Short mmCIF file of C-alpha atoms in Angstrom, two decimals:
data_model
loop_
_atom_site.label_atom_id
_atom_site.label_comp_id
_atom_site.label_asym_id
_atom_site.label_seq_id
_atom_site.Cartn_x
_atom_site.Cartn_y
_atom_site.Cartn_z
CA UNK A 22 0.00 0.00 0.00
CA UNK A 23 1.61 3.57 -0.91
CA UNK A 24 2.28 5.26 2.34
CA UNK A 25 -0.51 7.98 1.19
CA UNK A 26 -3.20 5.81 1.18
CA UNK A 27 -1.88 3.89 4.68
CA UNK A 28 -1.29 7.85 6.36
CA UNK A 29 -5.49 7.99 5.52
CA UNK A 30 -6.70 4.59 6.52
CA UNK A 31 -4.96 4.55 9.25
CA UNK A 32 -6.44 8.20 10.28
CA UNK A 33 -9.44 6.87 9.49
CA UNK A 34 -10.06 4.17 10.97
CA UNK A 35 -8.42 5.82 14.52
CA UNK A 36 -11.03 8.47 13.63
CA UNK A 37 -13.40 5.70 14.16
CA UNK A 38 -11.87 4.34 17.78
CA UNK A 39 -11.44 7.65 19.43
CA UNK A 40 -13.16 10.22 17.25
CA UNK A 41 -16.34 10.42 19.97
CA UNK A 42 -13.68 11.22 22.72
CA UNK A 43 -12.03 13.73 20.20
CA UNK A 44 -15.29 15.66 20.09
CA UNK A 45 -16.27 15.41 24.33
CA UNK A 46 -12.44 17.26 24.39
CA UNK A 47 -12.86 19.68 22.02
CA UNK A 48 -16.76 20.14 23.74
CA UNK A 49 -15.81 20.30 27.50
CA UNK A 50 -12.30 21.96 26.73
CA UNK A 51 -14.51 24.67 24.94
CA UNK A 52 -16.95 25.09 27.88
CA UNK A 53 -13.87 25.27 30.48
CA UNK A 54 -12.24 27.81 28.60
CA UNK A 55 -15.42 29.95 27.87
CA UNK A 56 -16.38 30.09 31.19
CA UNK A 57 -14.82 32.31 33.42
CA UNK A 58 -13.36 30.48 36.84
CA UNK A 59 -13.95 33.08 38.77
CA UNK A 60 -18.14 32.83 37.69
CA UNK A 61 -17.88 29.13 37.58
CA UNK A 62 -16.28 29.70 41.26
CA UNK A 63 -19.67 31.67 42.47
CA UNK A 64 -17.66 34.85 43.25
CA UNK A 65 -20.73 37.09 41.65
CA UNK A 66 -23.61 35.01 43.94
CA UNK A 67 -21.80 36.17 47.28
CA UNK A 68 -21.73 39.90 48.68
CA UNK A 69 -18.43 41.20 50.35
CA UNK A 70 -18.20 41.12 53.94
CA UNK A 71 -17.52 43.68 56.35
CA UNK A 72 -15.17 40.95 58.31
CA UNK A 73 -12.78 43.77 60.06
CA UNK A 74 -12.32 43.01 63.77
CA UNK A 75 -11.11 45.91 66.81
CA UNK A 76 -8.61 45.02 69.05
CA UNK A 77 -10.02 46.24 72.84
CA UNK A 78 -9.00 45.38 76.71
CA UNK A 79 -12.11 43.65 77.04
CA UNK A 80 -11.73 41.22 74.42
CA UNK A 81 -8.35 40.56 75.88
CA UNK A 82 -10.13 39.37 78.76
CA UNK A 83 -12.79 37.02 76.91
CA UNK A 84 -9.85 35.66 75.34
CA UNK A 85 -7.86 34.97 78.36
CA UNK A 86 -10.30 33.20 80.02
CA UNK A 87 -11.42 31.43 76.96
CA UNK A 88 -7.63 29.92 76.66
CA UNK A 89 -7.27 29.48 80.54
CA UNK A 90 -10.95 27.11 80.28
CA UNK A 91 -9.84 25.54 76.61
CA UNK A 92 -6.30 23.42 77.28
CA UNK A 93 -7.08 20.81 74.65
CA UNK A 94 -7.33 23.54 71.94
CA UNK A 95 -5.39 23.57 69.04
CA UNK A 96 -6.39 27.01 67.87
CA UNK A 97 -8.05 29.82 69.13
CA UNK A 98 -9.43 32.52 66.75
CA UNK A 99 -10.76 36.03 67.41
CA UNK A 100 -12.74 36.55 64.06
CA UNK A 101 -15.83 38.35 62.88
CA UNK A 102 -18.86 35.94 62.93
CA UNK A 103 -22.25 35.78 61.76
CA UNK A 104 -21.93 39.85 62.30
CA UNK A 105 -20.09 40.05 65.24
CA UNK A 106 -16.57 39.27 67.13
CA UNK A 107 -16.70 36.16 67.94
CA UNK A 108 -13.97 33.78 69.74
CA UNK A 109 -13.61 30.28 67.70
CA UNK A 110 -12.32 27.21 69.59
CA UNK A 111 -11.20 24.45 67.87
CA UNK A 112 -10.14 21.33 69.96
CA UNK A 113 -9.24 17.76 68.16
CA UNK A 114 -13.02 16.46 67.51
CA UNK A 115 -15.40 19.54 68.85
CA UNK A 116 -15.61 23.23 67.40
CA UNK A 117 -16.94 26.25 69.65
CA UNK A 118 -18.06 29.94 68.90
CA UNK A 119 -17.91 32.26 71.81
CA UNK A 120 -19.27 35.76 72.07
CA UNK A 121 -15.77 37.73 72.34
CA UNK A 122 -17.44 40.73 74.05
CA UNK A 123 -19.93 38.49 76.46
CA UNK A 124 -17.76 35.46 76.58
CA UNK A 125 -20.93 33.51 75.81
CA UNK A 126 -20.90 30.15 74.11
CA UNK A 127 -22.76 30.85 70.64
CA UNK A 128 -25.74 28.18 69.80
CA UNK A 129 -25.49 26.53 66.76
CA UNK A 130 -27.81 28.00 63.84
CA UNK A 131 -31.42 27.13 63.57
CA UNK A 132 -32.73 27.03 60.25
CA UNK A 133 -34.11 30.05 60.15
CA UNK A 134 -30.58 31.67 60.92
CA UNK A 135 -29.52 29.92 58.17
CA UNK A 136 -31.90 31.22 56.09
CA UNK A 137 -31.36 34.67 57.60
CA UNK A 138 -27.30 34.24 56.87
CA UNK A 139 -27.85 32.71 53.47
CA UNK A 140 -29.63 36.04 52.85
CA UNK A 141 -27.21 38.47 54.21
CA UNK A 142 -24.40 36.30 51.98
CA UNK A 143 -26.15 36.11 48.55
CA UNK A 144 -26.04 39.02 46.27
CA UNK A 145 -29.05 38.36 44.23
CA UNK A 146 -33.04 38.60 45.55
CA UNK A 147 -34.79 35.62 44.82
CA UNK A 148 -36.56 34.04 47.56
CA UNK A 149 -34.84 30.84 49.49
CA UNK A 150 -36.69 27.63 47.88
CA UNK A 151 -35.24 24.92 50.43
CA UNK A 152 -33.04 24.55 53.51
CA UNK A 153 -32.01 21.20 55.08
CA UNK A 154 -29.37 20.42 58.07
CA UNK A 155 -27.32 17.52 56.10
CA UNK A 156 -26.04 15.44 58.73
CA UNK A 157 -24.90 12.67 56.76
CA UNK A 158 -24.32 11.22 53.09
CA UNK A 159 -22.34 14.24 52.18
CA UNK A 160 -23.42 15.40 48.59
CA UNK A 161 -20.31 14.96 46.29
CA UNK A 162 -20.52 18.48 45.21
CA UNK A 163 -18.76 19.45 48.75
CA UNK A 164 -15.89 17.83 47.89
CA UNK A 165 -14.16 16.66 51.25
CA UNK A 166 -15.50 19.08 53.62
CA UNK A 167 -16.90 17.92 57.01
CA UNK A 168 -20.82 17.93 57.75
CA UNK A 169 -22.77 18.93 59.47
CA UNK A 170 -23.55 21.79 57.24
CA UNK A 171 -27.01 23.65 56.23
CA UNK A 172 -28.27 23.07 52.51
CA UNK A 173 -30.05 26.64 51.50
CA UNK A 174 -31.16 26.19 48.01
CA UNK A 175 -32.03 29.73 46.20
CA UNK A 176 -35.19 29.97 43.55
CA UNK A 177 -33.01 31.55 40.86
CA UNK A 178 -31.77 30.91 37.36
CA UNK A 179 -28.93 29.80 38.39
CA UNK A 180 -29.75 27.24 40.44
CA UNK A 181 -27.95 28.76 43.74
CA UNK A 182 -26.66 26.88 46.61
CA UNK A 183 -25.18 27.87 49.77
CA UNK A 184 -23.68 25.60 51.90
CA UNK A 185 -23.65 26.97 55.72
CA UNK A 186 -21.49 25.73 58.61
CA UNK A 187 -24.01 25.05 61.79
CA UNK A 188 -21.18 26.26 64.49
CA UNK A 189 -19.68 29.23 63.20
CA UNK A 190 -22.42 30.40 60.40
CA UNK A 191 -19.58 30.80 57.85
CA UNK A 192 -20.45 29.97 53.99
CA UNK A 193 -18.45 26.53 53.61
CA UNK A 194 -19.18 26.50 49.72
CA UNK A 195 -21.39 27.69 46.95
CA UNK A 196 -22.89 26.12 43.93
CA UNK A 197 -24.25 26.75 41.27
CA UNK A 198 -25.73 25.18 37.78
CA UNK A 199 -22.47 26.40 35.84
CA UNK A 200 -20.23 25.16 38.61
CA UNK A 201 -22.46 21.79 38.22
CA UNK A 202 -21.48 21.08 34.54
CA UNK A 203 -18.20 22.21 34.67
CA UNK A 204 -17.37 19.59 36.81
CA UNK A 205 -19.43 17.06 35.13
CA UNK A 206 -17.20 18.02 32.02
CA UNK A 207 -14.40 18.01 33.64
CA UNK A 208 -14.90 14.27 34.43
CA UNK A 209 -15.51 13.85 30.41
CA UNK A 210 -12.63 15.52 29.96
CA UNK A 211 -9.91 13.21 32.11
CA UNK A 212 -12.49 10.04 31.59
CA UNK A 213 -12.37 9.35 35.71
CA UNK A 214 -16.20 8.70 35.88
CA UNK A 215 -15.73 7.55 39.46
CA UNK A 216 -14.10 10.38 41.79
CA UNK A 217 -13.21 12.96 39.03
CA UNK A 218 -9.73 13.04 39.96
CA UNK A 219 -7.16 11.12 38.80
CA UNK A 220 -5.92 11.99 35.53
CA UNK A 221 -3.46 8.35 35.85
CA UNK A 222 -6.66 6.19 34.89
CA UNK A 223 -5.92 3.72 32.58
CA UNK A 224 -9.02 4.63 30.36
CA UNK A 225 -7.54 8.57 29.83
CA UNK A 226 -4.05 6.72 28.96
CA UNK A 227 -4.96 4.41 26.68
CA UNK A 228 -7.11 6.84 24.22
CA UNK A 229 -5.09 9.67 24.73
CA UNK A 230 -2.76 7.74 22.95
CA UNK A 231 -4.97 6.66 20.43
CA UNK A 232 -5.71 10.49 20.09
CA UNK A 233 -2.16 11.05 19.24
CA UNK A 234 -1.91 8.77 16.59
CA UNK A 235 -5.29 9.85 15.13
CA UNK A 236 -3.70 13.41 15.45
CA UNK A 237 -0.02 11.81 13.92
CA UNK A 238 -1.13 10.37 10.96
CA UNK A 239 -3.80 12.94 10.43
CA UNK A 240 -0.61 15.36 10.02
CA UNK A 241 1.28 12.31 8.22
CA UNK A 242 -2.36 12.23 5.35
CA UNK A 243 -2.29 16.51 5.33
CA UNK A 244 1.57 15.96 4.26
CA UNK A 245 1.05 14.22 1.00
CA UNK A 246 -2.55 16.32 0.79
CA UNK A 247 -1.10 19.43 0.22
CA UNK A 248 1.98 17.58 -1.81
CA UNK A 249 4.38 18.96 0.76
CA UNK A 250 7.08 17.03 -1.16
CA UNK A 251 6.35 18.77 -4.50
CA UNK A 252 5.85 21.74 -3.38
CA UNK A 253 10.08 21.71 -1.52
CA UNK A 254 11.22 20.31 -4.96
CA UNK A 255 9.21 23.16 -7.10
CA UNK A 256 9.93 25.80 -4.83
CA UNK A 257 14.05 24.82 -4.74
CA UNK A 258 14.11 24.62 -8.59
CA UNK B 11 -17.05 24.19 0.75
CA UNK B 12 -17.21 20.96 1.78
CA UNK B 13 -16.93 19.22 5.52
CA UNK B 14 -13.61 17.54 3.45
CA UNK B 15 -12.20 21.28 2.53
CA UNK B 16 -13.43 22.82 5.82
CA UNK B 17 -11.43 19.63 8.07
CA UNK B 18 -8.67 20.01 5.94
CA UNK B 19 -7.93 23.56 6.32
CA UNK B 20 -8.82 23.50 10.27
CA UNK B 21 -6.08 20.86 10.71
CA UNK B 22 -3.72 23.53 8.52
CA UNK B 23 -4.60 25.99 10.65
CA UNK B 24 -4.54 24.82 13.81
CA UNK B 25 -2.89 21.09 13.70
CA UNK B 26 -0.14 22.06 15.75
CA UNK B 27 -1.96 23.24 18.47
CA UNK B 28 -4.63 20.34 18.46
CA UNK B 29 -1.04 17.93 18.45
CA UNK B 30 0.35 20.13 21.40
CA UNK B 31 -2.98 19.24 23.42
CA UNK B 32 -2.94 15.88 22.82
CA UNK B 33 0.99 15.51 23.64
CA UNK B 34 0.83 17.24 26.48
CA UNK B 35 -2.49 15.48 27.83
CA UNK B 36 -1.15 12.26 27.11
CA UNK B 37 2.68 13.38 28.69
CA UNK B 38 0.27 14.39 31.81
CA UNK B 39 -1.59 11.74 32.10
CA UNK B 40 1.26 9.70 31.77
CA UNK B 41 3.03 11.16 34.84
CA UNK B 42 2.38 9.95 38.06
CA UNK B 43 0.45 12.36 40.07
CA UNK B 44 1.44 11.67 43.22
CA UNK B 45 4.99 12.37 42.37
CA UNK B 46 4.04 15.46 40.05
CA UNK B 47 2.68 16.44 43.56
CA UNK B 48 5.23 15.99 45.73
CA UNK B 49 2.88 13.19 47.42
CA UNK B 50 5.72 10.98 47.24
CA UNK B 51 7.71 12.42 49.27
CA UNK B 52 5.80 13.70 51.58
CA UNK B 53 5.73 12.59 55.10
CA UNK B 54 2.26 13.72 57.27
CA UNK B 55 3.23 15.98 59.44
CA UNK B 56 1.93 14.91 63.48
CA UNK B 57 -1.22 16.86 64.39
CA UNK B 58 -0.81 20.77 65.85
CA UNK B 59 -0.06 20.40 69.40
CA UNK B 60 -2.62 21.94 72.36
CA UNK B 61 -2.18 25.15 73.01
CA UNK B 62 -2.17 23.74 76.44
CA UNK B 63 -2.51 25.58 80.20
CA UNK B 64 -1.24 29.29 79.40
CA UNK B 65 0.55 31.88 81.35
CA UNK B 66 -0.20 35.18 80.59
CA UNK B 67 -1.06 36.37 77.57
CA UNK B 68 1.06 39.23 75.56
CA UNK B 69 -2.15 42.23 75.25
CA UNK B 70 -3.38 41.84 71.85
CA UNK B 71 -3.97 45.50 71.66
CA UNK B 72 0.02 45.85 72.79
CA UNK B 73 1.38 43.94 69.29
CA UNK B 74 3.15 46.32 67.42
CA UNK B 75 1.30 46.67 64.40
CA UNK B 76 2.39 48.75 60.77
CA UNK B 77 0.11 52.09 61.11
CA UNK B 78 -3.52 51.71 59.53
CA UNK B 79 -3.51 48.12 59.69
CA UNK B 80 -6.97 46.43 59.32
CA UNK B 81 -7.51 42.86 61.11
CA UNK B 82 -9.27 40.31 59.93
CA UNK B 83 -8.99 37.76 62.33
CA UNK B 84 -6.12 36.62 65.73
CA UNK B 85 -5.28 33.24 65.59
CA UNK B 86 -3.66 31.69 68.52
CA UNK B 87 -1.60 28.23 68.19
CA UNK B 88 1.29 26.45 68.06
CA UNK B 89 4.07 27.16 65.26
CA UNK B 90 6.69 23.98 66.44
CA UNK B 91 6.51 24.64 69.97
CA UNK B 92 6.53 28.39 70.61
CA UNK B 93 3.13 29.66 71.04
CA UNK B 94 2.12 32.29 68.70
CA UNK B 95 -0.21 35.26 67.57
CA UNK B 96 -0.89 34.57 63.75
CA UNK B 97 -3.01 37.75 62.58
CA UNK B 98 -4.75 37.85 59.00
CA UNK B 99 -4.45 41.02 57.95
CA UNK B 100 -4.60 44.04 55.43
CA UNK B 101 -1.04 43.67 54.96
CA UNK B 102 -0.86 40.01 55.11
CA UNK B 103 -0.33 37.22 57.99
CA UNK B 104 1.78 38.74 60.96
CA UNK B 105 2.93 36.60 63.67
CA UNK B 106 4.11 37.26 67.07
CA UNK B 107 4.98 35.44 69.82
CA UNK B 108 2.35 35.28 72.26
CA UNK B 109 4.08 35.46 75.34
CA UNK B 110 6.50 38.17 74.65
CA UNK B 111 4.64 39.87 71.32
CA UNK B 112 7.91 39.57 69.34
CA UNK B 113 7.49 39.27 66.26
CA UNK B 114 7.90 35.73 65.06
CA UNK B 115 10.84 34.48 61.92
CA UNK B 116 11.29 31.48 60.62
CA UNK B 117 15.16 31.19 61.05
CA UNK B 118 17.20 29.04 58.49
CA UNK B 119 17.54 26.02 60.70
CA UNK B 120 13.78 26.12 61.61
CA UNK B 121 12.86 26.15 58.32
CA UNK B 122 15.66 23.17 57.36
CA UNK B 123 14.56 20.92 60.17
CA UNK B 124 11.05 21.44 59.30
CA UNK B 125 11.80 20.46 56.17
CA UNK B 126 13.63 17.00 56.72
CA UNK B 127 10.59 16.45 59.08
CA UNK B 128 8.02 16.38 55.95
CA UNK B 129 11.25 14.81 53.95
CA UNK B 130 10.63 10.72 53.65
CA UNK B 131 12.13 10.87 50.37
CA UNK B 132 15.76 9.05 49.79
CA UNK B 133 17.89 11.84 49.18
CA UNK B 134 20.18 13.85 51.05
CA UNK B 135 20.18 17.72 52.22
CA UNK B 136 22.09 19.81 49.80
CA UNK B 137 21.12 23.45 50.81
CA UNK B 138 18.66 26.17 51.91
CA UNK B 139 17.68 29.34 49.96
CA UNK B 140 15.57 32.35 51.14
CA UNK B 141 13.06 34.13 48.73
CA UNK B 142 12.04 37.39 50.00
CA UNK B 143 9.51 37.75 48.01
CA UNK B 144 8.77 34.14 46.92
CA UNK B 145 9.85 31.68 44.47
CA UNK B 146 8.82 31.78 41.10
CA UNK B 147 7.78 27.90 41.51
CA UNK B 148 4.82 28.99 43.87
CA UNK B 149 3.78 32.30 42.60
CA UNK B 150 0.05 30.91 41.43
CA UNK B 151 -0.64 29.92 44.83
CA UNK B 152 1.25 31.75 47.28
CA UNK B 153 2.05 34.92 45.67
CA UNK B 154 4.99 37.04 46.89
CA UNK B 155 5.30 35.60 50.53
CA UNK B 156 8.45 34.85 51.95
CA UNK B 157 9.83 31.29 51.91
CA UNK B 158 12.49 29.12 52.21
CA UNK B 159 13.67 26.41 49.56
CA UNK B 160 15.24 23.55 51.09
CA UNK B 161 16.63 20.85 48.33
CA UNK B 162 17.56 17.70 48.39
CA UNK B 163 19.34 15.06 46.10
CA UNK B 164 17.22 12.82 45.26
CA UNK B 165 16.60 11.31 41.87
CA UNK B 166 13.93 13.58 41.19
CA UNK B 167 15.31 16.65 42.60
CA UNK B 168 13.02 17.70 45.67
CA UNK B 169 12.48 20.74 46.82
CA UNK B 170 10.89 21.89 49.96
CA UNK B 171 9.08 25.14 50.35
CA UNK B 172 8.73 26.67 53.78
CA UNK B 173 6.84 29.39 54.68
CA UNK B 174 8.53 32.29 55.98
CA UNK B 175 6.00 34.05 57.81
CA UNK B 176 4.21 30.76 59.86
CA UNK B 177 6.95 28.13 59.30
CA UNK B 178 4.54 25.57 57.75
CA UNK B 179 5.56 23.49 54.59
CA UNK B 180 3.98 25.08 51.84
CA UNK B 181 4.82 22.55 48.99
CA UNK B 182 6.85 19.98 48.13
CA UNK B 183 8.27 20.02 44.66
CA UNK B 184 10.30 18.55 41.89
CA UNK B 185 11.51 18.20 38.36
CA UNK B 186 8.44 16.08 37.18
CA UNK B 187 6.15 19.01 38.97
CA UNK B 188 8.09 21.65 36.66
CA UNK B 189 7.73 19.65 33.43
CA UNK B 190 3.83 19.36 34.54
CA UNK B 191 3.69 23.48 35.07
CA UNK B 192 5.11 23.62 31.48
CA UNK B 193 3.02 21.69 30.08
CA UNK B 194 0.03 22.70 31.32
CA UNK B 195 1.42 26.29 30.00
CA UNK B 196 0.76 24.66 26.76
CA UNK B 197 -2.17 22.92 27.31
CA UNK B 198 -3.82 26.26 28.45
CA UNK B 199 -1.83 28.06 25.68
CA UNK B 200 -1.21 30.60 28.75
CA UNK B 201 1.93 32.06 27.27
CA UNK B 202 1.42 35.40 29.01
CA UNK B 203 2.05 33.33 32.29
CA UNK B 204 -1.68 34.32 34.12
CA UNK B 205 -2.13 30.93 35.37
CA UNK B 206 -5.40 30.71 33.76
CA UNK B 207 -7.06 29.13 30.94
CA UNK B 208 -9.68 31.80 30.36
CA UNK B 209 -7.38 34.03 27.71
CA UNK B 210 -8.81 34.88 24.01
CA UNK B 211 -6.50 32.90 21.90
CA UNK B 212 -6.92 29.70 23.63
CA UNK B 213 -11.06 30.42 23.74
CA UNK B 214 -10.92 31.07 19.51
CA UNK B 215 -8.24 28.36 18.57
CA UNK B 216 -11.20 25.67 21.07
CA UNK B 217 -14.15 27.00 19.09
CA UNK B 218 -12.08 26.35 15.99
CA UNK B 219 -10.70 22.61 17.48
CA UNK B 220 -14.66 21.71 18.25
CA UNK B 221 -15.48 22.56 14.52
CA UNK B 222 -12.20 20.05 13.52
CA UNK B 223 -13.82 17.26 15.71
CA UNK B 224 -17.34 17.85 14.30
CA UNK B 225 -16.42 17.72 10.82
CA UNK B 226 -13.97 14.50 11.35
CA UNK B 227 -16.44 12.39 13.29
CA UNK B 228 -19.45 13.50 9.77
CA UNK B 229 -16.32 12.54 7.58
CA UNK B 230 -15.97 9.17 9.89
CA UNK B 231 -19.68 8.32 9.50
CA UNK B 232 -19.85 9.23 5.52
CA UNK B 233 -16.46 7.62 4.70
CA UNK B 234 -17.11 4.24 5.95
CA UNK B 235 -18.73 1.82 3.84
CA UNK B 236 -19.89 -1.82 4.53
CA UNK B 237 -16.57 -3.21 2.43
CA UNK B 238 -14.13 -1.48 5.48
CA UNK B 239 -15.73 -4.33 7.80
CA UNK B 240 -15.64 -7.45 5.51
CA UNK B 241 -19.24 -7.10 4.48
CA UNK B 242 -20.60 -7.31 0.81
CA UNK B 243 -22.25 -4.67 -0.45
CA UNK B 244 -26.20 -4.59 -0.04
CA UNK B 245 -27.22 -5.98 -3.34
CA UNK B 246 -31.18 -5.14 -4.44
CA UNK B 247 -33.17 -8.60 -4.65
#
């Protein structure tokens, strides 16, 4: 066979294997691109915070006391909480929020102090459609971060979600429709269909290598297409 | 113009690129991850200590802060075993050490023991660097912070980063994580160095790669006849 007609069966017929795969690429590595990370991130669904904190003598002394009754602590934090300064305690398997003016231990957030902090956090004004307390069977959308955490759902177009911790009232996470496909693309797009992860998976190896054949001889075909050869020997004459 | 003409001139016009993509997926993929990480080599570091029955407090209000600094948030833990005052601020993380309000520097041998703490890899020490204003290696995620680079001689080349300000190991690195940052460069056709894959040429020479992959799979499906798979022709009876 003259190597001309090999170069395009072979591109061919590798156009055949891995040509689907070629296309979910070029699709999701078009949408990832498009879209801009920051937007895919959420930063436009959640309003800047005033989160400044004053030094005074009388946090000093919450804080004192709160480190003289919290040995087991591995961090203490004075930080601006659900609106005010708060005191945050973290010891090896418990977290607790103190009042840093009162000294008061901080309850953990009822729903409709979610709600009322989902609110205060999201810049849009559609109305809250759902809030649950997930407890368990963390969504995989959360990645690896630690429930419990409140679930507020917005009614809006894009399909808002804020995720809420319980002790401290903080936003965990957001999500959002965008955010939703790019990671299901991104799982087309390394082939890991399990934990959308590990770009080692055999699957990605094997037809990425196809792909660069397919992409090799396609190159190899265009050579004798546009008569490369011909075209040196005219051109040198 | 036919879907022929049109795939032909696509892979003229941007064949290069489309072969760079596939290399350097392929290269990527190829690589193992957790040594592109610095996994490998990395050995957990035990849990923060308690902060444990205090003494007296240095007076938060006392630290000697640059003028017009705004806080975000006073952290109190343990940075090896001095107990410290890590503040998040306008001008960045300050520490101080909470006793004496000091403030806190990672010296040279801190940062080197630190380092062949998180070290489990089979090389030996070969020298410490400082970066005042940060290596170039860890720009994208930990802008111009101070750090020390501790590297070993391993196979691979390790190198430790250690923060300057906290002490904490920031990254470990090596020459397969390098060859990764390049190639993603490509991949993301992010020649201006933004760390991002949002920029116009890589967004118009996509749209154009989707239109390759469209017209090759329609060139697939009308190219193919039942003679490529060993079957006779469909004969009228």
């Amino acid at each position: 066979m003259k190597a001309s007609r090999l170069s395009q069966k072979l591109h061919k017929w590798l156009g055949l294997i891995v040509g689907v795969q070629l296309l979910i690429w070029t699709v999701s590595g078009f949408y990832m691109v498009l879209m801009d990370i920051d937007m895919i991130h959420g930063d436009h669904l959640v309003a800047e915070q005033d989160n400044g904190i004053d030094l005074s003598p009388e946090i000093q002394k919450v804080l004192n006391s709160v480190v003289s009754t919290s040995p087991k602590a591995t961090s203490i934090t004075l930080t601006r909480l659900m609106g005010r300064p708060s005191i945050l305690v973290k010891q090896p398997y418990q977290t607790e929020v103190f009042d840093a003016h009162t000294g008061e231990l901080i309850p953990a957030v009822d729903e409709a102090q979610a709600n009322q902090l989902a609110t205060s956090y999201y810049t849009g004004s559609s109305a809250i459609a759902s809030t649950t307390l997930l407890t368990k069977n963390p969504p995989s959308e959360i990645g690896g971060r630690a429930l419990p955490l409140w679930r507020v759902n917005f009614d809006d177009a894009w399909g808002t979600t804020f995720y809420i911790s319980p002790i401290t009232g903080e936003l965990s996470t957001r999500r959002h429709t965008l955010w939703r496909v790019f990671d299901f693309v991104w799982m087309l797009h390394i082939m890991d269909y399990d934990e959308r992860e590990n770009v080692n998976n055999k699957i990605l190896r094997t037809v990425s290598i196809l792909a660069l054949l397919l992409v090799l001889t396609g190159i190899w075909y265009l050579y004798f297409r546009l008569d490369v050869r011909g075209w040196l020997r005219r051109s040198s004459s | 113009m036919t879907i022929r003409t049109l795939h032909k001139w696509l892979s003229i016009i941007i064949g290069i690129q489309v072969l760079i993509w596939v290399l350097s997926g392929s290269i990527i993929s190829l690589l193992d991850q957790d040594t592109v990480q610095g996994r490998s080599t990395y050995n957990a570091m035990p849990p923060v200590s308690a902060i444990g029955a205090s003494p007296v407090l240095f007076d938060i209000t006392e630290l000697a802060l640059p003028a017009n600094t705004e806080l975000q948030s006073v952290r109190l833990a343990r940075v090896g075993n001095k107990l410290n005052y890590l503040l998040d601020s306008s001008v960045g993380t300050l520490v101080f050490n909470a006793y004496t309000g000091e403030a806190f520097g990672v010296s040279e041998a801190q940062a080197q023991q630190t380092a062949l703490k998180s070290y489990k890899g089979t090389g030996n020490w070969v020298s410490n660097e400082y970066f005042a204003k940060g290596s170039e290696e860890l720009v994208a995620k930990h802008g111009h912070t101070p750090q020390w680079r501790i590297e070993f001689d391993d196979s691979i080349n390790t190198r430790v980063f250690v923060s300057g300000i906290d002490g904490r190991v920031l990254a470990h690195r090596n020459c397969y994580s390098q060859i990764v940052d390049f190639l993603l460069m490509l991949h993301f056709m992010d020649y201006a160095d933004e760390h991002s894959f949002n920029n116009l040429q890589v967004r118009v020479v996509a749209f154009a790669a989707l239109w390759l992959a469209i017209s090759g799979l329609l060139l697939v499906q009308s190219s193919f006849s039942r003679r490529d798979f060993g079957l006779k022709t469909r004969t009228k009876h």
